[in-house]
Amino acid sequence: MKMGVSRPHKVGNGVSTRWVSLFCIASFFLGVLVVNRFWAAIDPDKMDEEASSLEKHQSISLQSAVNCEKKGDTDEAGDIFSQVSQTHDVIRKLDKTISALEVQLAAARASKSDNNEGSPVFTKPGSESFEERQKVFFVMGIMTAFSSRKRRDSIRETWMPGGDELKKLETEKGIIMRFVIGHSASTGGVLDRAIDAEDVKHKDFFRLNHIEGYHELSSKTQTYFTAAVNKWDADFYIKVDDDVHVNLGMVGSTLARHRSKPRTYIGCMKSGPVLAHQGVKYHEPEYWKFGEEGNKYFRHATGQIYALSKDLATYISVNRHILHRYANEDVSLGSWFIGLDVQHIDERSLCCGTPPDCEWKAQAGNPCAASFDWSCSGICKSVERMEEVHQRCGEGDDAIWHTSF
């Protein structure tokens, strides 16, 4: 065995353990130096301030939560009903707002369509049909015919204001009233000239781009709502026949009760039989669509008078090209709303009888909005009897001016 000076031991990678030890010691002192400088850079006072602020914020939050919890315990019974009521009101207002926006969009589309395809309003050659829509409460269209001059005069002499009062009704009450009529098959003929002369005198017509005819009532009604929506921005649009007596104040009060509701269809709802046999009045050629013989129609408003909210009238305007028309006008209109989320409001004040029925109801505290005879689908011999009905069933000529909507 050889004797000699021992050599330093090396690790497996060939680095001396002495150098490893020196490197570890140097690393330790370097780390201490860096940490000391890091802590020296932080302001202890600032840290204390932030910590105090955080603690204070947490304390306030906790106290608020405790206070809310205490208040909730004492007021919970009273608040829950108020919150439910407020939520219901908000939902109803949102529904009405959404419906109004949809109506505006639909009206814009309809207006664009009319500009491209021709307006439903009848205008003389060279005249301008476009104008900004006037905002009103309701539009009442009184359906009339070329042969109904005496009926129109009987209405003008009783329940319909004329001249300056008609204009005042529009500006002060937001009520538009017009006799609604189209044109003859030969436009510009003697019948049309007679209506032109009558309109110059009374200024109470609404002319449609529609050919008049008894079997075209469904088409005329559709055209009327389309034209009325395009001309006036109303809450309601009313259709009434020219042999019906109307109390305008009662009509306005009735509609005002439903003003906040969307998609309302107001009238005297009925469901008559589908008449399949030819030759009878109100025969329905498409009776087979309604099921077996002897079936009844779906619920719809009787055609003498009914009202539509703006969104439903706009729906007719927008979709008029694809809405099917049956033989009977009131059935056609009712069919257009089947499948829609529509509120059918059965308003019996719109279908009172003539005297003494309307008198009894007024005495019982249920004044009538409209009166006619069911047996005649209007007032029997309306030209001769309109004055009598007005005297006995009327609300008074000044009622409309003292009624607020």
JSON list of N, CA and C in Angstrom, two decimals, residues 131-204:
[
{"chain": "A", "resi": 131, "resn": "GLU", "atom": "N", "xyz": [-98.42, 61.28, -46.05]},
{"chain": "A", "resi": 131, "resn": "GLU", "atom": "CA", "xyz": [-98.35, 62.31, -45.03]},
{"chain": "A", "resi": 131, "resn": "GLU", "atom": "C", "xyz": [-98.01, 61.63, -43.71]},
{"chain": "A", "resi": 132, "resn": "GLU", "atom": "N", "xyz": [-97.44, 62.42, -42.81]},
{"chain": "A", "resi": 132, "resn": "GLU", "atom": "CA", "xyz": [-97.06, 61.88, -41.51]},
{"chain": "A", "resi": 132, "resn": "GLU", "atom": "C", "xyz": [-98.31, 61.47, -40.74]},
{"chain": "A", "resi": 133, "resn": "ARG", "atom": "N", "xyz": [-98.26, 60.32, -40.08]},
{"chain": "A", "resi": 133, "resn": "ARG", "atom": "CA", "xyz": [-99.42, 59.81, -39.37]},
{"chain": "A", "resi": 133, "resn": "ARG", "atom": "C", "xyz": [-99.74, 60.65, -38.14]},
{"chain": "A", "resi": 134, "resn": "GLN", "atom": "N", "xyz": [-101.02, 60.94, -37.97]},
{"chain": "A", "resi": 134, "resn": "GLN", "atom": "CA", "xyz": [-101.49, 61.71, -36.83]},
{"chain": "A", "resi": 134, "resn": "GLN", "atom": "C", "xyz": [-101.78, 60.76, -35.67]},
{"chain": "A", "resi": 135, "resn": "LYS", "atom": "N", "xyz": [-101.33, 61.12, -34.46]},
{"chain": "A", "resi": 135, "resn": "LYS", "atom": "CA", "xyz": [-101.57, 60.31, -33.27]},
{"chain": "A", "resi": 135, "resn": "LYS", "atom": "C", "xyz": [-102.94, 60.63, -32.71]},
{"chain": "A", "resi": 136, "resn": "VAL", "atom": "N", "xyz": [-103.83, 59.61, -32.59]},
{"chain": "A", "resi": 136, "resn": "VAL", "atom": "CA", "xyz": [-105.19, 59.82, -32.10]},
{"chain": "A", "resi": 136, "resn": "VAL", "atom": "C", "xyz": [-105.59, 58.69, -31.15]},
{"chain": "A", "resi": 137, "resn": "PHE", "atom": "N", "xyz": [-106.76, 58.85, -30.52]},
{"chain": "A", "resi": 137, "resn": "PHE", "atom": "CA", "xyz": [-107.29, 57.84, -29.61]},
{"chain": "A", "resi": 137, "resn": "PHE", "atom": "C", "xyz": [-107.92, 56.70, -30.39]},
{"chain": "A", "resi": 138, "resn": "PHE", "atom": "N", "xyz": [-108.94, 56.99, -31.18]},
{"chain": "A", "resi": 138, "resn": "PHE", "atom": "CA", "xyz": [-109.51, 55.93, -32.02]},
{"chain": "A", "resi": 138, "resn": "PHE", "atom": "C", "xyz": [-110.02, 56.49, -33.34]},
{"chain": "A", "resi": 139, "resn": "VAL", "atom": "N", "xyz": [-110.04, 55.61, -34.33]},
{"chain": "A", "resi": 139, "resn": "VAL", "atom": "CA", "xyz": [-110.58, 55.91, -35.65]},
{"chain": "A", "resi": 139, "resn": "VAL", "atom": "C", "xyz": [-111.85, 55.09, -35.81]},
{"chain": "A", "resi": 140, "resn": "MET", "atom": "N", "xyz": [-112.95, 55.75, -36.15]},
{"chain": "A", "resi": 140, "resn": "MET", "atom": "CA", "xyz": [-114.21, 55.05, -36.38]},
{"chain": "A", "resi": 140, "resn": "MET", "atom": "C", "xyz": [-114.57, 55.14, -37.86]},
{"chain": "A", "resi": 141, "resn": "GLY", "atom": "N", "xyz": [-114.57, 54.01, -38.52]},
{"chain": "A", "resi": 141, "resn": "GLY", "atom": "CA", "xyz": [-114.94, 53.94, -39.92]},
{"chain": "A", "resi": 141, "resn": "GLY", "atom": "C", "xyz": [-116.36, 53.44, -40.05]},
{"chain": "A", "resi": 142, "resn": "ILE", "atom": "N", "xyz": [-117.24, 54.27, -40.63]},
{"chain": "A", "resi": 142, "resn": "ILE", "atom": "CA", "xyz": [-118.65, 53.91, -40.80]},
{"chain": "A", "resi": 142, "resn": "ILE", "atom": "C", "xyz": [-118.82, 53.38, -42.21]},
{"chain": "A", "resi": 143, "resn": "MET", "atom": "N", "xyz": [-119.02, 52.08, -42.35]},
{"chain": "A", "resi": 143, "resn": "MET", "atom": "CA", "xyz": [-119.13, 51.45, -43.66]},
{"chain": "A", "resi": 143, "resn": "MET", "atom": "C", "xyz": [-120.43, 51.88, -44.34]},
{"chain": "A", "resi": 144, "resn": "THR", "atom": "N", "xyz": [-120.31, 52.36, -45.55]},
{"chain": "A", "resi": 144, "resn": "THR", "atom": "CA", "xyz": [-121.47, 52.85, -46.28]},
{"chain": "A", "resi": 144, "resn": "THR", "atom": "C", "xyz": [-121.36, 52.46, -47.75]},
{"chain": "A", "resi": 145, "resn": "ALA", "atom": "N", "xyz": [-122.43, 52.71, -48.50]},
{"chain": "A", "resi": 145, "resn": "ALA", "atom": "CA", "xyz": [-122.48, 52.34, -49.92]},
{"chain": "A", "resi": 145, "resn": "ALA", "atom": "C", "xyz": [-122.99, 53.54, -50.73]},
{"chain": "A", "resi": 146, "resn": "PHE", "atom": "N", "xyz": [-122.91, 53.42, -52.04]},
{"chain": "A", "resi": 146, "resn": "PHE", "atom": "CA", "xyz": [-123.36, 54.52, -52.91]},
{"chain": "A", "resi": 146, "resn": "PHE", "atom": "C", "xyz": [-124.84, 54.81, -52.71]},
{"chain": "A", "resi": 147, "resn": "SER", "atom": "N", "xyz": [-125.62, 53.79, -52.44]},
{"chain": "A", "resi": 147, "resn": "SER", "atom": "CA", "xyz": [-127.08, 53.94, -52.33]},
{"chain": "A", "resi": 147, "resn": "SER", "atom": "C", "xyz": [-127.53, 54.37, -50.94]},
{"chain": "A", "resi": 148, "resn": "SER", "atom": "N", "xyz": [-126.61, 54.65, -50.03]},
{"chain": "A", "resi": 148, "resn": "SER", "atom": "CA", "xyz": [-126.96, 54.90, -48.62]},
{"chain": "A", "resi": 148, "resn": "SER", "atom": "C", "xyz": [-126.88, 56.37, -48.22]},
{"chain": "A", "resi": 149, "resn": "ARG", "atom": "N", "xyz": [-127.17, 57.28, -49.14]},
{"chain": "A", "resi": 149, "resn": "ARG", "atom": "CA", "xyz": [-127.10, 58.71, -48.82]},
{"chain": "A", "resi": 149, "resn": "ARG", "atom": "C", "xyz": [-128.04, 59.07, -47.68]},
{"chain": "A", "resi": 150, "resn": "LYS", "atom": "N", "xyz": [-129.25, 58.55, -47.65]},
{"chain": "A", "resi": 150, "resn": "LYS", "atom": "CA", "xyz": [-130.20, 58.87, -46.59]},
{"chain": "A", "resi": 150, "resn": "LYS", "atom": "C", "xyz": [-129.75, 58.32, -45.25]},
{"chain": "A", "resi": 151, "resn": "ARG", "atom": "N", "xyz": [-129.13, 57.16, -45.27]},
{"chain": "A", "resi": 151, "resn": "ARG", "atom": "CA", "xyz": [-128.59, 56.61, -44.01]},
{"chain": "A", "resi": 151, "resn": "ARG", "atom": "C", "xyz": [-127.50, 57.52, -43.46]},
{"chain": "A", "resi": 152, "resn": "ARG", "atom": "N", "xyz": [-126.63, 57.99, -44.33]},
{"chain": "A", "resi": 152, "resn": "ARG", "atom": "CA", "xyz": [-125.56, 58.88, -43.88]},
{"chain": "A", "resi": 152, "resn": "ARG", "atom": "C", "xyz": [-126.13, 60.17, -43.29]},
{"chain": "A", "resi": 153, "resn": "ASP", "atom": "N", "xyz": [-127.15, 60.71, -43.95]},
{"chain": "A", "resi": 153, "resn": "ASP", "atom": "CA", "xyz": [-127.75, 61.94, -43.45]},
{"chain": "A", "resi": 153, "resn": "ASP", "atom": "C", "xyz": [-128.43, 61.72, -42.10]},
{"chain": "A", "resi": 154, "resn": "SER", "atom": "N", "xyz": [-129.02, 60.54, -41.90]},
{"chain": "A", "resi": 154, "resn": "SER", "atom": "CA", "xyz": [-129.68, 60.27, -40.61]},
{"chain": "A", "resi": 154, "resn": "SER", "atom": "C", "xyz": [-128.65, 60.20, -39.48]},
{"chain": "A", "resi": 155, "resn": "ILE", "atom": "N", "xyz": [-127.45, 59.75, -39.79]},
{"chain": "A", "resi": 155, "resn": "ILE", "atom": "CA", "xyz": [-126.37, 59.71, -38.79]},
{"chain": "A", "resi": 155, "resn": "ILE", "atom": "C", "xyz": [-125.83, 61.11, -38.53]},
{"chain": "A", "resi": 156, "resn": "ARG", "atom": "N", "xyz": [-125.65, 61.88, -39.59]},
{"chain": "A", "resi": 156, "resn": "ARG", "atom": "CA", "xyz": [-125.15, 63.26, -39.45]},
{"chain": "A", "resi": 156, "resn": "ARG", "atom": "C", "xyz": [-126.11, 64.10, -38.61]},
{"chain": "A", "resi": 157, "resn": "GLU", "atom": "N", "xyz": [-127.41, 63.80, -38.70]},
{"chain": "A", "resi": 157, "resn": "GLU", "atom": "CA", "xyz": [-128.41, 64.59, -37.99]},
{"chain": "A", "resi": 157, "resn": "GLU", "atom": "C", "xyz": [-128.61, 64.12, -36.55]},
{"chain": "A", "resi": 158, "resn": "THR", "atom": "N", "xyz": [-127.94, 63.04, -36.16]},
{"chain": "A", "resi": 158, "resn": "THR", "atom": "CA", "xyz": [-128.15, 62.51, -34.81]},
{"chain": "A", "resi": 158, "resn": "THR", "atom": "C", "xyz": [-126.83, 62.39, -34.04]},
{"chain": "A", "resi": 159, "resn": "TRP", "atom": "N", "xyz": [-126.14, 61.25, -34.13]},
{"chain": "A", "resi": 159, "resn": "TRP", "atom": "CA", "xyz": [-125.03, 60.99, -33.21]},
{"chain": "A", "resi": 159, "resn": "TRP", "atom": "C", "xyz": [-123.65, 61.35, -33.74]},
{"chain": "A", "resi": 160, "resn": "MET", "atom": "N", "xyz": [-123.52, 61.75, -35.00]},
{"chain": "A", "resi": 160, "resn": "MET", "atom": "CA", "xyz": [-122.21, 62.10, -35.55]},
{"chain": "A", "resi": 160, "resn": "MET", "atom": "C", "xyz": [-122.06, 63.61, -35.69]},
{"chain": "A", "resi": 161, "resn": "PRO", "atom": "N", "xyz": [-121.09, 64.22, -34.98]},
{"chain": "A", "resi": 161, "resn": "PRO", "atom": "CA", "xyz": [-120.87, 65.66, -35.15]},
{"chain": "A", "resi": 161, "resn": "PRO", "atom": "C", "xyz": [-120.46, 65.99, -36.58]},
{"chain": "A", "resi": 162, "resn": "GLY", "atom": "N", "xyz": [-120.72, 67.21, -36.99]},
{"chain": "A", "resi": 162, "resn": "GLY", "atom": "CA", "xyz": [-120.36, 67.61, -38.34]},
{"chain": "A", "resi": 162, "resn": "GLY", "atom": "C", "xyz": [-119.68, 68.96, -38.36]},
{"chain": "A", "resi": 163, "resn": "GLY", "atom": "N", "xyz": [-119.12, 69.32, -39.49]},
{"chain": "A", "resi": 163, "resn": "GLY", "atom": "CA", "xyz": [-118.51, 70.62, -39.68]},
{"chain": "A", "resi": 163, "resn": "GLY", "atom": "C", "xyz": [-117.37, 70.89, -38.70]},
{"chain": "A", "resi": 164, "resn": "ASP", "atom": "N", "xyz": [-117.43, 72.06, -38.04]},
{"chain": "A", "resi": 164, "resn": "ASP", "atom": "CA", "xyz": [-116.38, 72.46, -37.12]},
{"chain": "A", "resi": 164, "resn": "ASP", "atom": "C", "xyz": [-116.29, 71.52, -35.91]},
{"chain": "A", "resi": 165, "resn": "GLU", "atom": "N", "xyz": [-117.45, 70.97, -35.48]},
{"chain": "A", "resi": 165, "resn": "GLU", "atom": "CA", "xyz": [-117.44, 70.06, -34.33]},
{"chain": "A", "resi": 165, "resn": "GLU", "atom": "C", "xyz": [-116.70, 68.76, -34.65]},
{"chain": "A", "resi": 166, "resn": "LEU", "atom": "N", "xyz": [-116.79, 68.32, -35.89]},
{"chain": "A", "resi": 166, "resn": "LEU", "atom": "CA", "xyz": [-116.07, 67.12, -36.29]},
{"chain": "A", "resi": 166, "resn": "LEU", "atom": "C", "xyz": [-114.57, 67.35, -36.22]},
{"chain": "A", "resi": 167, "resn": "LYS", "atom": "N", "xyz": [-114.14, 68.53, -36.65]},
{"chain": "A", "resi": 167, "resn": "LYS", "atom": "CA", "xyz": [-112.72, 68.87, -36.58]},
{"chain": "A", "resi": 167, "resn": "LYS", "atom": "C", "xyz": [-112.29, 69.06, -35.13]},
{"chain": "A", "resi": 168, "resn": "LYS", "atom": "N", "xyz": [-113.15, 69.66, -34.32]},
{"chain": "A", "resi": 168, "resn": "LYS", "atom": "CA", "xyz": [-112.85, 69.85, -32.90]},
{"chain": "A", "resi": 168, "resn": "LYS", "atom": "C", "xyz": [-112.73, 68.52, -32.18]},
{"chain": "A", "resi": 169, "resn": "LEU", "atom": "N", "xyz": [-113.53, 67.56, -32.59]},
{"chain": "A", "resi": 169, "resn": "LEU", "atom": "CA", "xyz": [-113.47, 66.23, -32.00]},
{"chain": "A", "resi": 169, "resn": "LEU", "atom": "C", "xyz": [-112.10, 65.59, -32.24]},
{"chain": "A", "resi": 170, "resn": "GLU", "atom": "N", "xyz": [-111.55, 65.87, -33.39]},
{"chain": "A", "resi": 170, "resn": "GLU", "atom": "CA", "xyz": [-110.24, 65.31, -33.73]},
{"chain": "A", "resi": 170, "resn": "GLU", "atom": "C", "xyz": [-109.13, 65.96, -32.90]},
{"chain": "A", "resi": 171, "resn": "THR", "atom": "N", "xyz": [-109.16, 67.27, -32.82]},
{"chain": "A", "resi": 171, "resn": "THR", "atom": "CA", "xyz": [-108.07, 67.99, -32.16]},
{"chain": "A", "resi": 171, "resn": "THR", "atom": "C", "xyz": [-108.14, 67.90, -30.64]},
{"chain": "A", "resi": 172, "resn": "GLU", "atom": "N", "xyz": [-109.35, 67.91, -30.07]},
{"chain": "A", "resi": 172, "resn": "GLU", "atom": "CA", "xyz": [-109.48, 67.93, -28.62]},
{"chain": "A", "resi": 172, "resn": "GLU", "atom": "C", "xyz": [-109.62, 66.55, -28.00]},
{"chain": "A", "resi": 173, "resn": "LYS", "atom": "N", "xyz": [-110.23, 65.62, -28.72]},
{"chain": "A", "resi": 173, "resn": "LYS", "atom": "CA", "xyz": [-110.47, 64.28, -28.16]},
{"chain": "A", "resi": 173, "resn": "LYS", "atom": "C", "xyz": [-109.68, 63.18, -28.85]},
{"chain": "A", "resi": 174, "resn": "GLY", "atom": "N", "xyz": [-109.07, 63.48, -29.97]},
{"chain": "A", "resi": 174, "resn": "GLY", "atom": "CA", "xyz": [-108.32, 62.45, -30.69]},
{"chain": "A", "resi": 174, "resn": "GLY", "atom": "C", "xyz": [-109.22, 61.39, -31.28]},
{"chain": "A", "resi": 175, "resn": "ILE", "atom": "N", "xyz": [-110.41, 61.80, -31.74]},
{"chain": "A", "resi": 175, "resn": "ILE", "atom": "CA", "xyz": [-111.39, 60.87, -32.32]},
{"chain": "A", "resi": 175, "resn": "ILE", "atom": "C", "xyz": [-111.59, 61.22, -33.79]},
{"chain": "A", "resi": 176, "resn": "ILE", "atom": "N", "xyz": [-111.33, 60.26, -34.66]},
{"chain": "A", "resi": 176, "resn": "ILE", "atom": "CA", "xyz": [-111.52, 60.42, -36.10]},
{"chain": "A", "resi": 176, "resn": "ILE", "atom": "C", "xyz": [-112.77, 59.65, -36.51]},
{"chain": "A", "resi": 177, "resn": "MET", "atom": "N", "xyz": [-113.68, 60.32, -37.23]},
{"chain": "A", "resi": 177, "resn": "MET", "atom": "CA", "xyz": [-114.89, 59.66, -37.72]},
{"chain": "A", "resi": 177, "resn": "MET", "atom": "C", "xyz": [-115.04, 59.92, -39.20]},
{"chain": "A", "resi": 178, "resn": "ARG", "atom": "N", "xyz": [-115.22, 58.85, -39.97]},
{"chain": "A", "resi": 178, "resn": "ARG", "atom": "CA", "xyz": [-115.35, 58.98, -41.41]},
{"chain": "A", "resi": 178, "resn": "ARG", "atom": "C", "xyz": [-116.31, 57.93, -41.96]},
{"chain": "A", "resi": 179, "resn": "PHE", "atom": "N", "xyz": [-117.05, 58.31, -42.99]},
{"chain": "A", "resi": 179, "resn": "PHE", "atom": "CA", "xyz": [-117.79, 57.33, -43.78]},
{"chain": "A", "resi": 179, "resn": "PHE", "atom": "C", "xyz": [-116.80, 56.67, -44.74]},
{"chain": "A", "resi": 180, "resn": "VAL", "atom": "N", "xyz": [-116.80, 55.35, -44.78]},
{"chain": "A", "resi": 180, "resn": "VAL", "atom": "CA", "xyz": [-115.81, 54.61, -45.56]},
{"chain": "A", "resi": 180, "resn": "VAL", "atom": "C", "xyz": [-116.47, 54.05, -46.81]},
{"chain": "A", "resi": 181, "resn": "ILE", "atom": "N", "xyz": [-115.88, 54.38, -47.96]},
{"chain": "A", "resi": 181, "resn": "ILE", "atom": "CA", "xyz": [-116.43, 53.91, -49.23]},
{"chain": "A", "resi": 181, "resn": "ILE", "atom": "C", "xyz": [-115.31, 53.80, -50.25]},
{"chain": "A", "resi": 182, "resn": "GLY", "atom": "N", "xyz": [-115.46, 52.89, -51.20]},
{"chain": "A", "resi": 182, "resn": "GLY", "atom": "CA", "xyz": [-114.48, 52.72, -52.27]},
{"chain": "A", "resi": 182, "resn": "GLY", "atom": "C", "xyz": [-114.89, 53.49, -53.51]},
{"chain": "A", "resi": 183, "resn": "HIS", "atom": "N", "xyz": [-114.74, 52.86, -54.65]},
{"chain": "A", "resi": 183, "resn": "HIS", "atom": "CA", "xyz": [-115.12, 53.51, -55.90]},
{"chain": "A", "resi": 183, "resn": "HIS", "atom": "C", "xyz": [-115.90, 52.51, -56.75]},
{"chain": "A", "resi": 184, "resn": "SER", "atom": "N", "xyz": [-116.53, 52.99, -57.78]},
{"chain": "A", "resi": 184, "resn": "SER", "atom": "CA", "xyz": [-117.32, 52.14, -58.66]},
{"chain": "A", "resi": 184, "resn": "SER", "atom": "C", "xyz": [-116.41, 51.39, -59.63]},
{"chain": "A", "resi": 185, "resn": "ALA", "atom": "N", "xyz": [-116.99, 50.42, -60.32]},
{"chain": "A", "resi": 185, "resn": "ALA", "atom": "CA", "xyz": [-116.21, 49.64, -61.28]},
{"chain": "A", "resi": 185, "resn": "ALA", "atom": "C", "xyz": [-115.67, 50.52, -62.40]},
{"chain": "A", "resi": 186, "resn": "SER", "atom": "N", "xyz": [-116.40, 51.54, -62.73]},
{"chain": "A", "resi": 186, "resn": "SER", "atom": "CA", "xyz": [-115.93, 52.51, -63.74]},
{"chain": "A", "resi": 186, "resn": "SER", "atom": "C", "xyz": [-115.52, 53.77, -63.00]},
{"chain": "A", "resi": 187, "resn": "THR", "atom": "N", "xyz": [-114.27, 53.82, -62.60]},
{"chain": "A", "resi": 187, "resn": "THR", "atom": "CA", "xyz": [-113.78, 54.92, -61.77]},
{"chain": "A", "resi": 187, "resn": "THR", "atom": "C", "xyz": [-114.06, 56.28, -62.44]},
{"chain": "A", "resi": 188, "resn": "GLY", "atom": "N", "xyz": [-114.60, 57.20, -61.64]},
{"chain": "A", "resi": 188, "resn": "GLY", "atom": "CA", "xyz": [-114.89, 58.54, -62.17]},
{"chain": "A", "resi": 188, "resn": "GLY", "atom": "C", "xyz": [-116.27, 58.67, -62.75]},
{"chain": "A", "resi": 189, "resn": "GLY", "atom": "N", "xyz": [-117.10, 57.62, -62.59]},
{"chain": "A", "resi": 189, "resn": "GLY", "atom": "CA", "xyz": [-118.46, 57.66, -63.12]},
{"chain": "A", "resi": 189, "resn": "GLY", "atom": "C", "xyz": [-119.38, 58.51, -62.27]},
{"chain": "A", "resi": 190, "resn": "VAL", "atom": "N", "xyz": [-120.67, 58.44, -62.56]},
{"chain": "A", "resi": 190, "resn": "VAL", "atom": "CA", "xyz": [-121.66, 59.28, -61.89]},
{"chain": "A", "resi": 190, "resn": "VAL", "atom": "C", "xyz": [-121.72, 58.99, -60.40]},
{"chain": "A", "resi": 191, "resn": "LEU", "atom": "N", "xyz": [-121.55, 57.72, -59.99]},
{"chain": "A", "resi": 191, "resn": "LEU", "atom": "CA", "xyz": [-121.60, 57.38, -58.57]},
{"chain": "A", "resi": 191, "resn": "LEU", "atom": "C", "xyz": [-120.42, 58.02, -57.82]},
{"chain": "A", "resi": 192, "resn": "ASP", "atom": "N", "xyz": [-119.26, 57.94, -58.41]},
{"chain": "A", "resi": 192, "resn": "ASP", "atom": "CA", "xyz": [-118.08, 58.52, -57.77]},
{"chain": "A", "resi": 192, "resn": "ASP", "atom": "C", "xyz": [-118.19, 60.04, -57.69]},
{"chain": "A", "resi": 193, "resn": "ARG", "atom": "N", "xyz": [-118.73, 60.66, -58.72]},
{"chain": "A", "resi": 193, "resn": "ARG", "atom": "CA", "xyz": [-118.87, 62.12, -58.72]},
{"chain": "A", "resi": 193, "resn": "ARG", "atom": "C", "xyz": [-119.87, 62.57, -57.66]},
{"chain": "A", "resi": 194, "resn": "ALA", "atom": "N", "xyz": [-120.89, 61.75, -57.42]},
{"chain": "A", "resi": 194, "resn": "ALA", "atom": "CA", "xyz": [-121.87, 62.08, -56.39]},
{"chain": "A", "resi": 194, "resn": "ALA", "atom": "C", "xyz": [-121.22, 62.05, -55.00]},
{"chain": "A", "resi": 195, "resn": "ILE", "atom": "N", "xyz": [-120.36, 61.07, -54.77]},
{"chain": "A", "resi": 195, "resn": "ILE", "atom": "CA", "xyz": [-119.65, 60.99, -53.49]},
{"chain": "A", "resi": 195, "resn": "ILE", "atom": "C", "xyz": [-118.68, 62.16, -53.36]},
{"chain": "A", "resi": 196, "resn": "ASP", "atom": "N", "xyz": [-118.02, 62.52, -54.47]},
{"chain": "A", "resi": 196, "resn": "ASP", "atom": "CA", "xyz": [-117.10, 63.67, -54.44]},
{"chain": "A", "resi": 196, "resn": "ASP", "atom": "C", "xyz": [-117.83, 64.94, -54.02]},
{"chain": "A", "resi": 197, "resn": "ALA", "atom": "N", "xyz": [-119.02, 65.15, -54.57]},
{"chain": "A", "resi": 197, "resn": "ALA", "atom": "CA", "xyz": [-119.79, 66.35, -54.25]},
{"chain": "A", "resi": 197, "resn": "ALA", "atom": "C", "xyz": [-120.25, 66.33, -52.79]},
{"chain": "A", "resi": 198, "resn": "GLU", "atom": "N", "xyz": [-120.65, 65.16, -52.32]},
{"chain": "A", "resi": 198, "resn": "GLU", "atom": "CA", "xyz": [-121.08, 65.03, -50.91]},
{"chain": "A", "resi": 198, "resn": "GLU", "atom": "C", "xyz": [-119.90, 65.27, -49.97]},
{"chain": "A", "resi": 199, "resn": "ASP", "atom": "N", "xyz": [-118.73, 64.83, -50.37]},
{"chain": "A", "resi": 199, "resn": "ASP", "atom": "CA", "xyz": [-117.54, 65.01, -49.53]},
{"chain": "A", "resi": 199, "resn": "ASP", "atom": "C", "xyz": [-117.12, 66.47, -49.47]},
{"chain": "A", "resi": 200, "resn": "VAL", "atom": "N", "xyz": [-117.27, 67.17, -50.57]},
{"chain": "A", "resi": 200, "resn": "VAL", "atom": "CA", "xyz": [-116.96, 68.60, -50.58]},
{"chain": "A", "resi": 200, "resn": "VAL", "atom": "C", "xyz": [-117.84, 69.35, -49.58]},
{"chain": "A", "resi": 201, "resn": "LYS", "atom": "N", "xyz": [-119.07, 68.92, -49.47]},
{"chain": "A", "resi": 201, "resn": "LYS", "atom": "CA", "xyz": [-120.02, 69.58, -48.57]},
{"chain": "A", "resi": 201, "resn": "LYS", "atom": "C", "xyz": [-119.76, 69.23, -47.10]},
{"chain": "A", "resi": 202, "resn": "HIS", "atom": "N", "xyz": [-119.51, 67.95, -46.80]},
{"chain": "A", "resi": 202, "resn": "HIS", "atom": "CA", "xyz": [-119.43, 67.52, -45.41]},
{"chain": "A", "resi": 202, "resn": "HIS", "atom": "C", "xyz": [-118.00, 67.22, -44.93]},
{"chain": "A", "resi": 203, "resn": "LYS", "atom": "N", "xyz": [-117.12, 66.90, -45.86]},
{"chain": "A", "resi": 203, "resn": "LYS", "atom": "CA", "xyz": [-115.73, 66.57, -45.50]},
{"chain": "A", "resi": 203, "resn": "LYS", "atom": "C", "xyz": [-115.65, 65.46, -44.44]},
{"chain": "A", "resi": 204, "resn": "ASP", "atom": "N", "xyz": [-116.37, 64.38, -44.69]},
{"chain": "A", "resi": 204, "resn": "ASP", "atom": "CA", "xyz": [-116.40, 63.29, -43.71]},
{"chain": "A", "resi": 204, "resn": "ASP", "atom": "C", "xyz": [-116.30, 61.91, -44.36]}
]
